[in-house]
PDB file of C-alpha atoms in Angstrom:
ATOM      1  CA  UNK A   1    -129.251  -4.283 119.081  1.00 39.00           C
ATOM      2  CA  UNK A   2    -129.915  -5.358 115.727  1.00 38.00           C
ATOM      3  CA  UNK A   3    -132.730  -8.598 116.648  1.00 42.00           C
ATOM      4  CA  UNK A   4    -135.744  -7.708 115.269  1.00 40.00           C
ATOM      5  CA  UNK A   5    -138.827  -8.765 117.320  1.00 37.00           C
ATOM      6  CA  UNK A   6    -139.406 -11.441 114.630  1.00 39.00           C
ATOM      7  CA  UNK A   7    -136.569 -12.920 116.319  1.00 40.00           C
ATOM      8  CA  UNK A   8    -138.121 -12.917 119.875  1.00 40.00           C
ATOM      9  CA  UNK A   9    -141.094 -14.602 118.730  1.00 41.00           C
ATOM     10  CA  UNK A  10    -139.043 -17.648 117.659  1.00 42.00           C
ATOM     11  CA  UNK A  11    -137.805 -17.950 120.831  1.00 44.00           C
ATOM     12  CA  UNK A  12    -141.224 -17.736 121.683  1.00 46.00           C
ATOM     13  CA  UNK A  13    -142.945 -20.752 119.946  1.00 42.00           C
ATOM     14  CA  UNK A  14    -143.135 -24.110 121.123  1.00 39.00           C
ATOM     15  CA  UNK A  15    -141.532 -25.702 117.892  1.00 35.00           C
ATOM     16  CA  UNK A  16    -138.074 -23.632 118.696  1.00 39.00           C
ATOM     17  CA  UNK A  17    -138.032 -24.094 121.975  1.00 40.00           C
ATOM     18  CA  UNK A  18    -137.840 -27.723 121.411  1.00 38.00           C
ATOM     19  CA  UNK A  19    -136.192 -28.058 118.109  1.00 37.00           C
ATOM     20  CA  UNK A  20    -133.534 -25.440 117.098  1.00 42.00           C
ATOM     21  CA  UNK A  21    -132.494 -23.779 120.240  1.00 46.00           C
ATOM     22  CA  UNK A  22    -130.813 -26.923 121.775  1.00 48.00           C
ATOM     23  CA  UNK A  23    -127.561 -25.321 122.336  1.00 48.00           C
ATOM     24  CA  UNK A  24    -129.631 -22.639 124.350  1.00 57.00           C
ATOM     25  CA  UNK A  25    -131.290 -24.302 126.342  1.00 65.00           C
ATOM     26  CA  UNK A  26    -128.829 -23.739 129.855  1.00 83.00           C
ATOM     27  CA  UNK A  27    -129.801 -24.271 133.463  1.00 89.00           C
ATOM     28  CA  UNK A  28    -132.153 -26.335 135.117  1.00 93.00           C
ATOM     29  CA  UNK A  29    -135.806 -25.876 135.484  1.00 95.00           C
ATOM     30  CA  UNK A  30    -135.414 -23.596 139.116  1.00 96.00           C
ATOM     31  CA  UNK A  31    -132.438 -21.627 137.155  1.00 97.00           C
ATOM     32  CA  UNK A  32    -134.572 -20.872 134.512  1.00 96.00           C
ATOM     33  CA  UNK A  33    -137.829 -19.864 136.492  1.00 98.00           C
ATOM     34  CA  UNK A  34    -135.468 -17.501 138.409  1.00 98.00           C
ATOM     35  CA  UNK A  35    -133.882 -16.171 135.554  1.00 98.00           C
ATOM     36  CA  UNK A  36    -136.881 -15.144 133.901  1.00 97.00           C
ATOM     37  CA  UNK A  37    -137.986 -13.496 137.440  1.00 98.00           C
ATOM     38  CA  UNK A  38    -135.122 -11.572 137.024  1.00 98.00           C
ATOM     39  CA  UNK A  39    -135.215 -10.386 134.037  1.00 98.00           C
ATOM     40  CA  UNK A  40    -138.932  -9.268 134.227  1.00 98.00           C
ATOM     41  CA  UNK A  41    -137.745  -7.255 137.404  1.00 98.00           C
ATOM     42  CA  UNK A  42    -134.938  -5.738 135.587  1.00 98.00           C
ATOM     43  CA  UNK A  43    -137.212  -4.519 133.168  1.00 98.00           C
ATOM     44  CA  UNK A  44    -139.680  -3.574 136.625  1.00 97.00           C
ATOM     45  CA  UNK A  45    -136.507  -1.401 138.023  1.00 97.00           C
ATOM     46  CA  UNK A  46    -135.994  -0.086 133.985  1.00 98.00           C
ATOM     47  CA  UNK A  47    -140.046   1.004 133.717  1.00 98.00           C
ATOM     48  CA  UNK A  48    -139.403   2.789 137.382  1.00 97.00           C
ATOM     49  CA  UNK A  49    -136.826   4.555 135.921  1.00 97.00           C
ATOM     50  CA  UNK A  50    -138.161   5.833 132.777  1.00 98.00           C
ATOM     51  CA  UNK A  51    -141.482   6.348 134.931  1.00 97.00           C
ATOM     52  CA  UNK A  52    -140.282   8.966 137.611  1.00 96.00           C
ATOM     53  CA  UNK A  53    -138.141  10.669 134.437  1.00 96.00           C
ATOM     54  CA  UNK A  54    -141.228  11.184 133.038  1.00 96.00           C
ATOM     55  CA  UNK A  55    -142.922  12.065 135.980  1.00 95.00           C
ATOM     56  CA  UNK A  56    -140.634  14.462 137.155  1.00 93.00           C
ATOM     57  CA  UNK A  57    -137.307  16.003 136.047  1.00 93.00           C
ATOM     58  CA  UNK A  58    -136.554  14.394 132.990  1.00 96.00           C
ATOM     59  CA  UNK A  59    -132.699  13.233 131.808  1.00 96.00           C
ATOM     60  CA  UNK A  60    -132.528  11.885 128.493  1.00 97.00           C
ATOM     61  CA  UNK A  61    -129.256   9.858 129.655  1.00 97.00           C
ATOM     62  CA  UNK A  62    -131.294   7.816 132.254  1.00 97.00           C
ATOM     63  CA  UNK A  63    -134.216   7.011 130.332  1.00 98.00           C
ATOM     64  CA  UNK A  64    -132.016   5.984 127.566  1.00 98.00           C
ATOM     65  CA  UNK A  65    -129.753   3.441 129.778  1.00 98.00           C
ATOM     66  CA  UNK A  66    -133.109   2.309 130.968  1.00 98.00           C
ATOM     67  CA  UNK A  67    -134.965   1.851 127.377  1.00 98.00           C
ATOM     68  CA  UNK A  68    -131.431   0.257 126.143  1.00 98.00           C
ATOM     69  CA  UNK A  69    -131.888  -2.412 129.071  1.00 98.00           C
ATOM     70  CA  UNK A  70    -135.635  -3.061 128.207  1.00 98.00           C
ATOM     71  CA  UNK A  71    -134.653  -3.318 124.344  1.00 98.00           C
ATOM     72  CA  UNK A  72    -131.955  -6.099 125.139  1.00 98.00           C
ATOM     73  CA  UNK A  73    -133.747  -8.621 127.306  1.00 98.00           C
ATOM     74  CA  UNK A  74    -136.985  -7.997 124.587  1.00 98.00           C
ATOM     75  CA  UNK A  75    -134.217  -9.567 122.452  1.00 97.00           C
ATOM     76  CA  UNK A  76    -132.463 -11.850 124.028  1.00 97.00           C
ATOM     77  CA  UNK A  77    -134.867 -14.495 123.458  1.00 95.00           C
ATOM     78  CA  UNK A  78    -136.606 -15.604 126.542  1.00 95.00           C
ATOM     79  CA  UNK A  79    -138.641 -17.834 125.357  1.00 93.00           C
ATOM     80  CA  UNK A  80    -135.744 -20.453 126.177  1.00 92.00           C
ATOM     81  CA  UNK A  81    -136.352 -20.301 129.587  1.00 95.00           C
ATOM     82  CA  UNK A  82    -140.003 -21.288 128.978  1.00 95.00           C
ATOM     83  CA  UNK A  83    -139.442 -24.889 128.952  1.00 93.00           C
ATOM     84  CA  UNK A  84    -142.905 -27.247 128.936  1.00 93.00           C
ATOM     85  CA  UNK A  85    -143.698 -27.687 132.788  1.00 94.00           C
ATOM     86  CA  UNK A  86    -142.304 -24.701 133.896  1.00 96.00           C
ATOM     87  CA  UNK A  87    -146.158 -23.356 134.927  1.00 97.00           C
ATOM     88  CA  UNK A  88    -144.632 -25.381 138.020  1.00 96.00           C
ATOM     89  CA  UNK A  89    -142.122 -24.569 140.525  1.00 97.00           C
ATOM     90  CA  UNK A  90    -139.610 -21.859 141.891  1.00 97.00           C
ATOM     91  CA  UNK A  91    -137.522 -19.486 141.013  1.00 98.00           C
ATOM     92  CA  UNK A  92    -137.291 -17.016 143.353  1.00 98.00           C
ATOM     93  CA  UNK A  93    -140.187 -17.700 144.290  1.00 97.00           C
ATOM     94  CA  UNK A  94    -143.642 -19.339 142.811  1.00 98.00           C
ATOM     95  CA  UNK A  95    -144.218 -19.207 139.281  1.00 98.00           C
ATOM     96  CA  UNK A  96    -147.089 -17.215 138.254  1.00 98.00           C
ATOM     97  CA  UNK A  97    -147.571 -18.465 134.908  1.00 98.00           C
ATOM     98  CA  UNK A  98    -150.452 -19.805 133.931  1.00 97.00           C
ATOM     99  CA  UNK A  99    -151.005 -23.097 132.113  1.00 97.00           C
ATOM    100  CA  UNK A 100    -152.285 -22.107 129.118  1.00 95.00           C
ATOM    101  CA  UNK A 101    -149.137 -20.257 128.282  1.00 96.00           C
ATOM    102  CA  UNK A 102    -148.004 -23.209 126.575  1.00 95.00           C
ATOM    103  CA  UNK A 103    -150.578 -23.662 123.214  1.00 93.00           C
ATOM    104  CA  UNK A 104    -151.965 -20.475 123.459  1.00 95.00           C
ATOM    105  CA  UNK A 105    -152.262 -19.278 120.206  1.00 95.00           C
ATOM    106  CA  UNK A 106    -151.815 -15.567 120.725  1.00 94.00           C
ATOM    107  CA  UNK A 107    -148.855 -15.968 122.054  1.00 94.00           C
ATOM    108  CA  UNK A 108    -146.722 -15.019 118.922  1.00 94.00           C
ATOM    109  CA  UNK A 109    -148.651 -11.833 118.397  1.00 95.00           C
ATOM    110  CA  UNK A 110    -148.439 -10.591 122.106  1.00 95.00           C
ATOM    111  CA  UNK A 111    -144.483 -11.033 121.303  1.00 95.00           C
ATOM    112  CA  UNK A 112    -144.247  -9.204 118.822  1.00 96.00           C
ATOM    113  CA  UNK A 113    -146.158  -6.278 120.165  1.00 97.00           C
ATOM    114  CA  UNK A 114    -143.967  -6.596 123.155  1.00 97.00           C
ATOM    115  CA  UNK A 115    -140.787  -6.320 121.045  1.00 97.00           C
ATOM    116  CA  UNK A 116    -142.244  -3.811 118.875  1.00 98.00           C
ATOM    117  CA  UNK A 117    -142.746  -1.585 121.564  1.00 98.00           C
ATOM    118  CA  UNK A 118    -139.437  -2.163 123.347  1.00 98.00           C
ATOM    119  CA  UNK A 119    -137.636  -1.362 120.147  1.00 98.00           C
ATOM    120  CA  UNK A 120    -139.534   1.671 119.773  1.00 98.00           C
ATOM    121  CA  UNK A 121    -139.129   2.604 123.318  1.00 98.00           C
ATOM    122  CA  UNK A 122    -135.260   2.645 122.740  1.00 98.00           C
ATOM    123  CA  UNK A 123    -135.313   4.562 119.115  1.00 98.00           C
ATOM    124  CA  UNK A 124    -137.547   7.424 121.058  1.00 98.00           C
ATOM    125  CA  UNK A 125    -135.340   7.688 123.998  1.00 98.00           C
ATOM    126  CA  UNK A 126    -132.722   8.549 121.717  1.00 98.00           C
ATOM    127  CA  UNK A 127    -134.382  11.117 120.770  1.00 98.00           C
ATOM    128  CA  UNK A 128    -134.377  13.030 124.310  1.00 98.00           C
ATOM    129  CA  UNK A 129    -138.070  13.791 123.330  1.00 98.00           C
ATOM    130  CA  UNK A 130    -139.769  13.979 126.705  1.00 98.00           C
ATOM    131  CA  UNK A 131    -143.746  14.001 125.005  1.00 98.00           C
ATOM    132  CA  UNK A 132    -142.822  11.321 122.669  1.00 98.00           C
ATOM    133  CA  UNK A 133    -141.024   9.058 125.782  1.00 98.00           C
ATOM    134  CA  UNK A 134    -144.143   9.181 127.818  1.00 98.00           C
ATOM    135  CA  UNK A 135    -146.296   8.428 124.940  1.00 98.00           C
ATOM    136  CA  UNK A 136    -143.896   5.116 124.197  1.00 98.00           C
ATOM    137  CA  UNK A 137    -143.798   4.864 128.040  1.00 98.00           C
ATOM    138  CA  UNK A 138    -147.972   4.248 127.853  1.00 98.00           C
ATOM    139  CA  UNK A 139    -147.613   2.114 124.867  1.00 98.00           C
ATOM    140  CA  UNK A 140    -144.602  -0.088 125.864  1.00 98.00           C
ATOM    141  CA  UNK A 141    -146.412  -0.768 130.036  1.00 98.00           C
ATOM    142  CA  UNK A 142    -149.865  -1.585 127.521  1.00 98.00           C
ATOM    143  CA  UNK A 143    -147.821  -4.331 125.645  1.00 98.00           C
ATOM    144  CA  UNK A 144    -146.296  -6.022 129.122  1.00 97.00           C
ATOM    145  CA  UNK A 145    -149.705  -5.320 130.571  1.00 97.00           C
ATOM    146  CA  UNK A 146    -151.527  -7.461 127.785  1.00 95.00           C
ATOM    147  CA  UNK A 147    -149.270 -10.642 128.476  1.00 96.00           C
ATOM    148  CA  UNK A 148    -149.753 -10.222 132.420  1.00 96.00           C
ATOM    149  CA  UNK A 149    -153.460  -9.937 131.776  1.00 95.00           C
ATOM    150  CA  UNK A 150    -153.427 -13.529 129.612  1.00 96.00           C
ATOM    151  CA  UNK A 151    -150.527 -15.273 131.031  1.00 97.00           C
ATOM    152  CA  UNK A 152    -149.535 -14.353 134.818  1.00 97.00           C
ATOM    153  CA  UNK A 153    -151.372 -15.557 137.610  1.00 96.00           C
ATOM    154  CA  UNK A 154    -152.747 -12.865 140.489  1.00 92.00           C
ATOM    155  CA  UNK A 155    -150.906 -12.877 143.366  1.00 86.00           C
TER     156      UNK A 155
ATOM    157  CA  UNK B   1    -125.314   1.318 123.531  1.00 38.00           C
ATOM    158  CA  UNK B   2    -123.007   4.506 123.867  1.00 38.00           C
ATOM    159  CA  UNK B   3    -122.512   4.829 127.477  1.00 42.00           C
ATOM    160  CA  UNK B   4    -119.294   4.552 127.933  1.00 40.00           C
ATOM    161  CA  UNK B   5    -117.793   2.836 131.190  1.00 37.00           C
ATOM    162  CA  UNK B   6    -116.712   6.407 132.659  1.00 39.00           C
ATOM    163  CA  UNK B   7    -120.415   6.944 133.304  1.00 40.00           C
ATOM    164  CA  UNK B   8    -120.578   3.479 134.873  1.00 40.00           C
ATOM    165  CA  UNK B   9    -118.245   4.489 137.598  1.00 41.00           C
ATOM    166  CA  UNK B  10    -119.909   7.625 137.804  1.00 42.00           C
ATOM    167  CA  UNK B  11    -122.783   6.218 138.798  1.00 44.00           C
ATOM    168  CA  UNK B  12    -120.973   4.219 140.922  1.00 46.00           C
ATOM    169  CA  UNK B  13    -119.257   7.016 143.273  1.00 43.00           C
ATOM    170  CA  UNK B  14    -120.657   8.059 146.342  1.00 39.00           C
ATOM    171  CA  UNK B  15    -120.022  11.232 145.802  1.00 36.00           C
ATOM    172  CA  UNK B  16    -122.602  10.835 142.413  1.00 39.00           C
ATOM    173  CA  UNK B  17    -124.908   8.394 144.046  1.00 40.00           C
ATOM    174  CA  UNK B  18    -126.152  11.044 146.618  1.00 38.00           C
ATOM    175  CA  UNK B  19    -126.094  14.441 144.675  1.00 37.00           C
ATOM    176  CA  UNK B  20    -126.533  14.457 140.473  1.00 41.00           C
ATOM    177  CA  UNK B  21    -128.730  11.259 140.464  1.00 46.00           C
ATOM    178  CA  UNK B  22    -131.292  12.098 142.551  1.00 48.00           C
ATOM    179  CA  UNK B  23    -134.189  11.761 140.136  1.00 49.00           C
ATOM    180  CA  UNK B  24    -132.583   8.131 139.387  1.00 56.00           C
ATOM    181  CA  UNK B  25    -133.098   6.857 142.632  1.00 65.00           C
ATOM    182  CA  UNK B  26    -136.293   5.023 142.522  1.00 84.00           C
ATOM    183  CA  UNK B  27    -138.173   2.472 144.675  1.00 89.00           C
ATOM    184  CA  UNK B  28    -137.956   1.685 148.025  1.00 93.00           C
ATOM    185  CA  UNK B  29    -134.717   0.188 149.580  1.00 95.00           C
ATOM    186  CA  UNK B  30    -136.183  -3.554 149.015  1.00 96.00           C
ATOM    187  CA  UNK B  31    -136.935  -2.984 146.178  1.00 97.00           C
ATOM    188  CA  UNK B  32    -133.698  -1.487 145.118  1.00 96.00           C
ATOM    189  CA  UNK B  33    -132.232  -4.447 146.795  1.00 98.00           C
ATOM    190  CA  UNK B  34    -134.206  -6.916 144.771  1.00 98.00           C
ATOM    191  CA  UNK B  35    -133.368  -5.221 141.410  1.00 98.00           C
ATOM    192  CA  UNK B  36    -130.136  -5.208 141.569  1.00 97.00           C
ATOM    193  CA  UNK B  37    -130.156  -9.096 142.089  1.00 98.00           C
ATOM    194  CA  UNK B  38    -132.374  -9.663 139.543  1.00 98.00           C
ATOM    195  CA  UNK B  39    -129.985  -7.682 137.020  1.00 98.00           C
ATOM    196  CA  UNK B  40    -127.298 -10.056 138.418  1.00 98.00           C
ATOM    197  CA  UNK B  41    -129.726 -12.607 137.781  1.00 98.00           C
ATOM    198  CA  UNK B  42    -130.126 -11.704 134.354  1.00 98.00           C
ATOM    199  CA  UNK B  43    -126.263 -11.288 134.127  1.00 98.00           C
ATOM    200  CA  UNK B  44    -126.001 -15.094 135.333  1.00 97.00           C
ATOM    201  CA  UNK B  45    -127.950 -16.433 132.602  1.00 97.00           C
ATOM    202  CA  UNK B  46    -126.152 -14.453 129.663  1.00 98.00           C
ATOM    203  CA  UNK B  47    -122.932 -15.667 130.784  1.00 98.00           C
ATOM    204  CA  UNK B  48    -124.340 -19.273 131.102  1.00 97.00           C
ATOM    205  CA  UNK B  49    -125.585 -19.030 127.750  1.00 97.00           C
ATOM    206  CA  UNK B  50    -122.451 -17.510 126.546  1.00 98.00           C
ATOM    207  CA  UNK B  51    -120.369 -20.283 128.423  1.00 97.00           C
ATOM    208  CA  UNK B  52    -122.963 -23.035 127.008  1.00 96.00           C
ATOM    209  CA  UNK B  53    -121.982 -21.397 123.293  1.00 96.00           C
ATOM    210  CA  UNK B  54    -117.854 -21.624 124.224  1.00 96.00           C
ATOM    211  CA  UNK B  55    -118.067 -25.058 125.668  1.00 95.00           C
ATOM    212  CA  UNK B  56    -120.771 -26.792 122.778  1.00 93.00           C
ATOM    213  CA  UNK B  57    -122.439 -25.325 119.607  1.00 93.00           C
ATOM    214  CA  UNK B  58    -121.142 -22.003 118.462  1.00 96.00           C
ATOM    215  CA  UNK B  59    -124.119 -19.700 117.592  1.00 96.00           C
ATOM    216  CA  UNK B  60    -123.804 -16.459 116.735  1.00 97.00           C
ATOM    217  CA  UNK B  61    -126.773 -14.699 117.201  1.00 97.00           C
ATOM    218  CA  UNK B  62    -127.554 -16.618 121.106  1.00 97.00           C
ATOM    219  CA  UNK B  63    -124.000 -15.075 121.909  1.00 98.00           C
ATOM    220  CA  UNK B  64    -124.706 -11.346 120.473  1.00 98.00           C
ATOM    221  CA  UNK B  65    -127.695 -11.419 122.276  1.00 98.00           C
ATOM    222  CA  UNK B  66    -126.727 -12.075 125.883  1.00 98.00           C
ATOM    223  CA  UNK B  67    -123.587 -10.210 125.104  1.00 98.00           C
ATOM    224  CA  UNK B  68    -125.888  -7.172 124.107  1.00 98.00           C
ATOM    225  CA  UNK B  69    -128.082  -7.724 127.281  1.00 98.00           C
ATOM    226  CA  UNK B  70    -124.786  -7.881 129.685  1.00 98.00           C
ATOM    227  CA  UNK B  71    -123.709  -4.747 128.325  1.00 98.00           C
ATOM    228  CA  UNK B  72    -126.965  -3.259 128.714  1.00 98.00           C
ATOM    229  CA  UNK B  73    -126.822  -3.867 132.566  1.00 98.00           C
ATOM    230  CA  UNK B  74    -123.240  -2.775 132.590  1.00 98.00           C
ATOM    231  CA  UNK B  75    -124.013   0.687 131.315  1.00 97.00           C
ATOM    232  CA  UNK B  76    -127.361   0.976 133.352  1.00 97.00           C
ATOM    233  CA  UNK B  77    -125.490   2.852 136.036  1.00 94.00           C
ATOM    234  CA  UNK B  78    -126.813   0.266 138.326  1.00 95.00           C
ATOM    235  CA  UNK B  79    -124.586   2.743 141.291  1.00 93.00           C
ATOM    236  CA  UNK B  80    -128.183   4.120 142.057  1.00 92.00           C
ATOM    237  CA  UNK B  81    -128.769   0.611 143.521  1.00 95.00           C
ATOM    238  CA  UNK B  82    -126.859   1.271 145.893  1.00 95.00           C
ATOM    239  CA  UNK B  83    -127.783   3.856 148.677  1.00 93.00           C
ATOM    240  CA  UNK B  84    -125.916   3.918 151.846  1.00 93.00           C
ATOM    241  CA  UNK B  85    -127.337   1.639 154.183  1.00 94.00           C
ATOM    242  CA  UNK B  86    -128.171  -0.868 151.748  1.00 96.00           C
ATOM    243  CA  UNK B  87    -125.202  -3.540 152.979  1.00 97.00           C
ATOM    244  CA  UNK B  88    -128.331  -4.722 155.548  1.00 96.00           C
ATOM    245  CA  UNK B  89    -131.602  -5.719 154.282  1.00 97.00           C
ATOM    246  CA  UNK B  90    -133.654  -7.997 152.027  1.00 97.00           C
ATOM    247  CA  UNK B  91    -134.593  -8.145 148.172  1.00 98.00           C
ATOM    248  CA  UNK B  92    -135.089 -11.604 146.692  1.00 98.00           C
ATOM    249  CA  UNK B  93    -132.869 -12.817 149.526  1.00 97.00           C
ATOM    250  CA  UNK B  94    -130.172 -11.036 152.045  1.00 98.00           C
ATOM    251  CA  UNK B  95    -128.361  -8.811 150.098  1.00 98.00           C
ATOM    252  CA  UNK B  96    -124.194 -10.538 150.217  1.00 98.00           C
ATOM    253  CA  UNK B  97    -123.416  -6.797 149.884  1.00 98.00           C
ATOM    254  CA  UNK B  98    -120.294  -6.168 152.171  1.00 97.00           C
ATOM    255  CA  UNK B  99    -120.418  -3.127 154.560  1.00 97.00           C
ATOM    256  CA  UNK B 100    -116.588  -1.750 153.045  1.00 95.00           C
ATOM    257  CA  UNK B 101    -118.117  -1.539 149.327  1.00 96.00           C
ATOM    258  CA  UNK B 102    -119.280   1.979 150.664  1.00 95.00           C
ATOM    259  CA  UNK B 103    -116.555   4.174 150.386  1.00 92.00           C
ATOM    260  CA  UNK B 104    -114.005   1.685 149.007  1.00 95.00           C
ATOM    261  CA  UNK B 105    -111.249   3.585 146.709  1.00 95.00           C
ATOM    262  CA  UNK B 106    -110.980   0.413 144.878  1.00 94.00           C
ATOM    263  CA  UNK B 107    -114.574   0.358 143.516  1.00 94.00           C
ATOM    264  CA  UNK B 108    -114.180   2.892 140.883  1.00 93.00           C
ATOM    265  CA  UNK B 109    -111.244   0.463 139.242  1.00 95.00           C
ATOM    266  CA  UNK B 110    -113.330  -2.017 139.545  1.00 95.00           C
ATOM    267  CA  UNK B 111    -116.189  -1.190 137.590  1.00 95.00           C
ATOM    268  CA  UNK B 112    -114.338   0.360 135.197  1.00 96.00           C
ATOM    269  CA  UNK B 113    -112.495  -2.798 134.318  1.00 97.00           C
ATOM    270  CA  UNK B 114    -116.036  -4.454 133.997  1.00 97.00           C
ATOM    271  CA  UNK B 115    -117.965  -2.237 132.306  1.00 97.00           C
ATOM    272  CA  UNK B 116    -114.682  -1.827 129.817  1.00 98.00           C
ATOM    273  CA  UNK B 117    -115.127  -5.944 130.212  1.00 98.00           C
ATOM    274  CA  UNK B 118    -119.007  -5.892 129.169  1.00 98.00           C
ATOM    275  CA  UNK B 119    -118.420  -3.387 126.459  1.00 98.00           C
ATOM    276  CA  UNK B 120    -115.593  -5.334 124.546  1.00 98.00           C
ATOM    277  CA  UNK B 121    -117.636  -8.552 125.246  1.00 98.00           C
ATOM    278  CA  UNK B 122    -120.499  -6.904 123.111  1.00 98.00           C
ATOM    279  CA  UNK B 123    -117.538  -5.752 120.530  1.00 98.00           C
ATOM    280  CA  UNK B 124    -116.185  -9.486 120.456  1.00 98.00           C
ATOM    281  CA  UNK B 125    -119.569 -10.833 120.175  1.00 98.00           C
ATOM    282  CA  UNK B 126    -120.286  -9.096 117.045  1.00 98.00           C
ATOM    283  CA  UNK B 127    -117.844 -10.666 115.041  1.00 98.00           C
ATOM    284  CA  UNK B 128    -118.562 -14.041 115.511  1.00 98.00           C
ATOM    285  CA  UNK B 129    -115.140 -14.743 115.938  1.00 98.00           C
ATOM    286  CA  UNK B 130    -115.670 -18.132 118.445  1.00 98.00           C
ATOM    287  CA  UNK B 131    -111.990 -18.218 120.190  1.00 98.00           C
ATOM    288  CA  UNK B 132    -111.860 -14.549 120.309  1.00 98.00           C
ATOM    289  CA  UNK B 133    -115.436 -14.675 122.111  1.00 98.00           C
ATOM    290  CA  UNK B 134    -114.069 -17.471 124.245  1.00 98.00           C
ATOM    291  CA  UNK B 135    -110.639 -15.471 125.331  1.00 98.00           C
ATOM    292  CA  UNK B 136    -113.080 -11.874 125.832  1.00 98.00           C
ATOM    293  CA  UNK B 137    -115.611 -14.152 128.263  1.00 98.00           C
ATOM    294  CA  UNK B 138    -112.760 -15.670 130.453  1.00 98.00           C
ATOM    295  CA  UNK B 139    -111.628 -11.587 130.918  1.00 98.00           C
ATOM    296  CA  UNK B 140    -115.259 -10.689 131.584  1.00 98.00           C
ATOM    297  CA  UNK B 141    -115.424 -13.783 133.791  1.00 98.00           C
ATOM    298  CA  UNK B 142    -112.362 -11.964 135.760  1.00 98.00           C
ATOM    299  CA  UNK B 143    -113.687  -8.814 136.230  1.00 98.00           C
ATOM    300  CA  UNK B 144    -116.836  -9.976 137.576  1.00 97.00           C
ATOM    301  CA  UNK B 145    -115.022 -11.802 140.177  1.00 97.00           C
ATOM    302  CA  UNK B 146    -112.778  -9.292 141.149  1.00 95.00           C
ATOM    303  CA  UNK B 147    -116.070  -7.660 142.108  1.00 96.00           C
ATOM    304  CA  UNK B 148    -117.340 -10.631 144.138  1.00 96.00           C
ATOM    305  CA  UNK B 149    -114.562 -11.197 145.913  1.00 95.00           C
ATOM    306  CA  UNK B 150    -114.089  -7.878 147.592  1.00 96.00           C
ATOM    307  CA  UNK B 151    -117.681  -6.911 147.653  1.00 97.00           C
ATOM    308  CA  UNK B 152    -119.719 -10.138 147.686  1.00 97.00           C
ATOM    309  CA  UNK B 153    -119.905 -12.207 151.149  1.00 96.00           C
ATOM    310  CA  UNK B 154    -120.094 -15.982 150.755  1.00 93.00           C
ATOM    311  CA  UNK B 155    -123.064 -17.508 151.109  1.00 86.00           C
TER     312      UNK B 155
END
């Protein structure tokens, strides 16, 4: 786990997506929709997880397998499977993102909070700290909160 | 990442699945249903990406990171998806779960070989070594099949 959210945000921008990541690039346009569906509700399960360890009987083990997940699809670049047009069509089901996605200029810096706090998340699981967990917990759910609230159409 | 594959299979077991974890088991049976095919999901595209690095460009850092994220599934204990009952019913789509996965002796071999699989792929990934990632993704490949093909119903 050694990307640093720098990273993510490259796989972010337009310019990468386009240019460098070529070799990335796999699937078609329905793959890829899907594929990002999944991933955000592998991180949906993860948050459940860490939620109701938080909530009630707390085991470091769990929250730790859970932050770990989180931590590697923040890295794993998923800004390849944002391909221009994809604001159309079906994954698992309809996309919800919205158009301006693509241009938006805060895009980079909603990234990197996201990673940020995903990276965090994982270094304070470690620590088996249940105060400082929910604390990262509130921090991490604001940073996937504040793309949802610019980028993801209601349903 | 230091779950080892032992605690893969234990969360795999029955016996585990309706005792220790309780405070693991989260969401409704849909929903569990629907997370564990999005992790699959997720799985899908980081071997595709892996393959896509084996078969064209070699890149490094593309295959540490999926490698990362399909270890970080592997060692999820992803066994709490899995309640009894949960061979009938509906996430993303009808779960292919067959009925004889519950209470199979053969499962614990099984996900030990793929979560030893997912581990070594990580391992293999770090070094950059591009035939040594291409012999450790065919075994991954394996074990993921041997899971499909006794578990998985065709579609």
């Amino acid at each position: 786990m050694r990307k640093t959210y720098e990273m993510l945000v490259a796989g972010l921008t337009l310019a990468t997506l386009t240019s460098a990541v070529s070799a990335q690039v796999v699937g078609k346009m329905e793959d890829q929709i899907r594929w990002r569906q999944s991933a955000y509700h592998t991180m949906a399960w993860s948050m459940s997880r860490i939620k109701a360890n938080v909530d009630g009987t707390f085991n470091k083990e769990q929250v730790i397998e859970a932050a770990n997940l989180i931590q590697a699809i923040a890295n794993s670049k998923m800004g390849a499977l944002y391909q221009p047009g994809s604001d159309k069509g079906k994954g698992w089901k309809e996309t919800r993102l919205k158009s301006e996605f693509f241009g938006s200029s805060d895009l980079g810096q909603i990234a990197q909070t996201f990673g940020g706090a995903a990276n965090e998340m994982a270094k304070v699981a470690a620590t088996g700290d249940a105060a400082a967990v929910k604390a990262q917990f509130g921090k991490l759910g604001e940073a996937c909160k504040g793309c949802h609230e610019k980028f993801r159409k209601e349903e």
